[in-house]
Amino acid sequence: NLLINNSSSINEFDEWINKKEKQLYKGNSSNTNKENMEEERNNYDEIMKFTQNNLNNSQNIEQINQENEFNEEVNKTLDDEEDW
């Protein structure tokens, strides 16, 4: 669910930044607009890094959870064999 939410917000943010870039390059923008656009791009890049880290962390957590489940099953099996 977390992956899906992040993915849709990335797409929305991509659309927003593309729209801003189109506005910027219409040819009637001042230096201030270009500076603002550069700042927005940097903010966007930071958000993308943060989002990618969240995705990576989510995947790592999922992998750890799967490994823990597997280890619990192995331990249970070993315990059952000892009881037998």
PDB file of C-alpha atoms in Angstrom:
ATOM      1  CA  ASN A   1       0.000   0.000   0.000  1.00  0.00           C
ATOM      2  CA  LEU A   2       2.839   2.370   0.884  1.00  0.00           C
ATOM      3  CA  LEU A   3       4.482   1.666  -2.471  1.00  0.00           C
ATOM      4  CA  ILE A   4       1.265   2.414  -4.352  1.00  0.00           C
ATOM      5  CA  ASN A   5       0.715   5.672  -2.445  1.00  0.00           C
ATOM      6  CA  ASN A   6       4.259   6.852  -3.094  1.00  0.00           C
ATOM      7  CA  SER A   7       4.003   5.895  -6.756  1.00  0.00           C
ATOM      8  CA  SER A   8       0.812   7.890  -7.332  1.00  0.00           C
ATOM      9  CA  SER A   9       2.194  10.927  -5.514  1.00  0.00           C
ATOM     10  CA  ILE A  10       5.344  10.758  -7.660  1.00  0.00           C
ATOM     11  CA  ASN A  11       3.182  10.784 -10.796  1.00  0.00           C
ATOM     12  CA  GLU A  12       1.150  13.736  -9.540  1.00  0.00           C
ATOM     13  CA  PHE A  13       4.310  15.625  -8.665  1.00  0.00           C
ATOM     14  CA  ASP A  14       5.814  14.794 -12.095  1.00  0.00           C
ATOM     15  CA  GLU A  15       2.727  16.246 -13.764  1.00  0.00           C
ATOM     16  CA  TRP A  16       2.904  19.353 -11.588  1.00  0.00           C
ATOM     17  CA  ILE A  17       6.610  19.961 -12.275  1.00  0.00           C
ATOM     18  CA  ASN A  18       6.137  19.379 -16.039  1.00  0.00           C
ATOM     19  CA  LYS A  19       3.337  21.923 -16.079  1.00  0.00           C
ATOM     20  CA  LYS A  20       5.567  24.404 -14.229  1.00  0.00           C
ATOM     21  CA  GLU A  21       8.411  23.802 -16.684  1.00  0.00           C
ATOM     22  CA  LYS A  22       6.093  24.417 -19.643  1.00  0.00           C
ATOM     23  CA  GLN A  23       4.988  27.689 -18.056  1.00  0.00           C
ATOM     24  CA  LEU A  24       8.620  28.632 -17.492  1.00  0.00           C
ATOM     25  CA  TYR A  25       9.770  27.997 -21.059  1.00  0.00           C
ATOM     26  CA  LYS A  26       6.968  29.866 -22.805  1.00  0.00           C
ATOM     27  CA  GLY A  27       9.523  32.630 -23.281  1.00  0.00           C
ATOM     28  CA  ASN A  28       7.863  35.299 -21.178  1.00  0.00           C
ATOM     29  CA  SER A  29       9.503  34.354 -17.886  1.00  0.00           C
ATOM     30  CA  SER A  30      11.775  36.640 -15.897  1.00  0.00           C
ATOM     31  CA  ASN A  31      15.025  35.664 -14.189  1.00  0.00           C
ATOM     32  CA  THR A  32      13.123  35.478 -10.919  1.00  0.00           C
ATOM     33  CA  ASN A  33      10.801  32.861 -12.412  1.00  0.00           C
ATOM     34  CA  LYS A  34      13.804  30.900 -13.645  1.00  0.00           C
ATOM     35  CA  GLU A  35      15.406  31.083 -10.209  1.00  0.00           C
ATOM     36  CA  ASN A  36      12.135  29.967  -8.619  1.00  0.00           C
ATOM     37  CA  MET A  37      11.907  27.134 -11.114  1.00  0.00           C
ATOM     38  CA  GLU A  38      15.447  26.040 -10.264  1.00  0.00           C
ATOM     39  CA  GLU A  39      14.555  26.074  -6.571  1.00  0.00           C
ATOM     40  CA  GLU A  40      11.401  24.069  -7.272  1.00  0.00           C
ATOM     41  CA  ARG A  41      13.461  21.581  -9.286  1.00  0.00           C
ATOM     42  CA  ASN A  42      15.910  21.217  -6.380  1.00  0.00           C
ATOM     43  CA  ASN A  43      13.003  20.735  -3.974  1.00  0.00           C
ATOM     44  CA  TYR A  44      11.524  18.178  -6.344  1.00  0.00           C
ATOM     45  CA  ASP A  45      14.851  16.315  -6.516  1.00  0.00           C
ATOM     46  CA  GLU A  46      15.039  16.253  -2.720  1.00  0.00           C
ATOM     47  CA  ILE A  47      11.474  14.931  -2.509  1.00  0.00           C
ATOM     48  CA  MET A  48      12.294  12.247  -5.077  1.00  0.00           C
ATOM     49  CA  LYS A  49      15.374  11.162  -3.093  1.00  0.00           C
ATOM     50  CA  PHE A  50      13.306  11.049   0.071  1.00  0.00           C
ATOM     51  CA  THR A  51      10.542   9.096  -1.673  1.00  0.00           C
ATOM     52  CA  GLN A  52      13.038   6.652  -3.176  1.00  0.00           C
ATOM     53  CA  ASN A  53      14.558   6.117   0.268  1.00  0.00           C
ATOM     54  CA  ASN A  54      11.071   5.420   1.622  1.00  0.00           C
ATOM     55  CA  LEU A  55      10.485   2.896  -1.159  1.00  0.00           C
ATOM     56  CA  ASN A  56      13.836   1.228  -0.466  1.00  0.00           C
ATOM     57  CA  ASN A  57      13.116   1.145   3.261  1.00  0.00           C
ATOM     58  CA  SER A  58       9.677  -0.350   2.639  1.00  0.00           C
ATOM     59  CA  GLN A  59      11.195  -3.059   0.465  1.00  0.00           C
ATOM     60  CA  ASN A  60      13.902  -3.744   3.048  1.00  0.00           C
ATOM     61  CA  ILE A  61      11.308  -3.990   5.809  1.00  0.00           C
ATOM     62  CA  GLU A  62       9.232  -6.376   3.712  1.00  0.00           C
ATOM     63  CA  GLN A  63      12.284  -8.542   3.037  1.00  0.00           C
ATOM     64  CA  ILE A  64      13.209  -8.589   6.750  1.00  0.00           C
ATOM     65  CA  ASN A  65       9.632  -9.529   7.651  1.00  0.00           C
ATOM     66  CA  GLN A  66       9.721 -12.418   5.176  1.00  0.00           C
ATOM     67  CA  GLU A  67      13.066 -13.593   6.538  1.00  0.00           C
ATOM     68  CA  ASN A  68      11.713 -13.398  10.094  1.00  0.00           C
ATOM     69  CA  GLU A  69       8.652 -15.432   9.129  1.00  0.00           C
ATOM     70  CA  PHE A  70      10.875 -18.030   7.509  1.00  0.00           C
ATOM     71  CA  ASN A  71      13.142 -18.179  10.571  1.00  0.00           C
ATOM     72  CA  GLU A  72      10.136 -18.569  12.856  1.00  0.00           C
ATOM     73  CA  GLU A  73       8.940 -21.504  10.738  1.00  0.00           C
ATOM     74  CA  VAL A  74      12.400 -23.096  10.870  1.00  0.00           C
ATOM     75  CA  ASN A  75      12.546 -22.639  14.644  1.00  0.00           C
ATOM     76  CA  LYS A  76       9.063 -24.089  15.048  1.00  0.00           C
ATOM     77  CA  THR A  77      10.021 -27.078  12.913  1.00  0.00           C
ATOM     78  CA  LEU A  78      13.195 -27.617  14.953  1.00  0.00           C
ATOM     79  CA  ASP A  79      11.218 -27.352  18.204  1.00  0.00           C
ATOM     80  CA  ASP A  80       8.650 -29.853  16.903  1.00  0.00           C
ATOM     81  CA  GLU A  81      11.428 -32.281  15.949  1.00  0.00           C
ATOM     82  CA  GLU A  82      12.955 -32.008  19.430  1.00  0.00           C
ATOM     83  CA  ASP A  83       9.563 -32.749  20.971  1.00  0.00           C
ATOM     84  CA  TRP A  84       9.156 -35.744  18.730  1.00  0.00           C
TER      85      TRP A  84
END
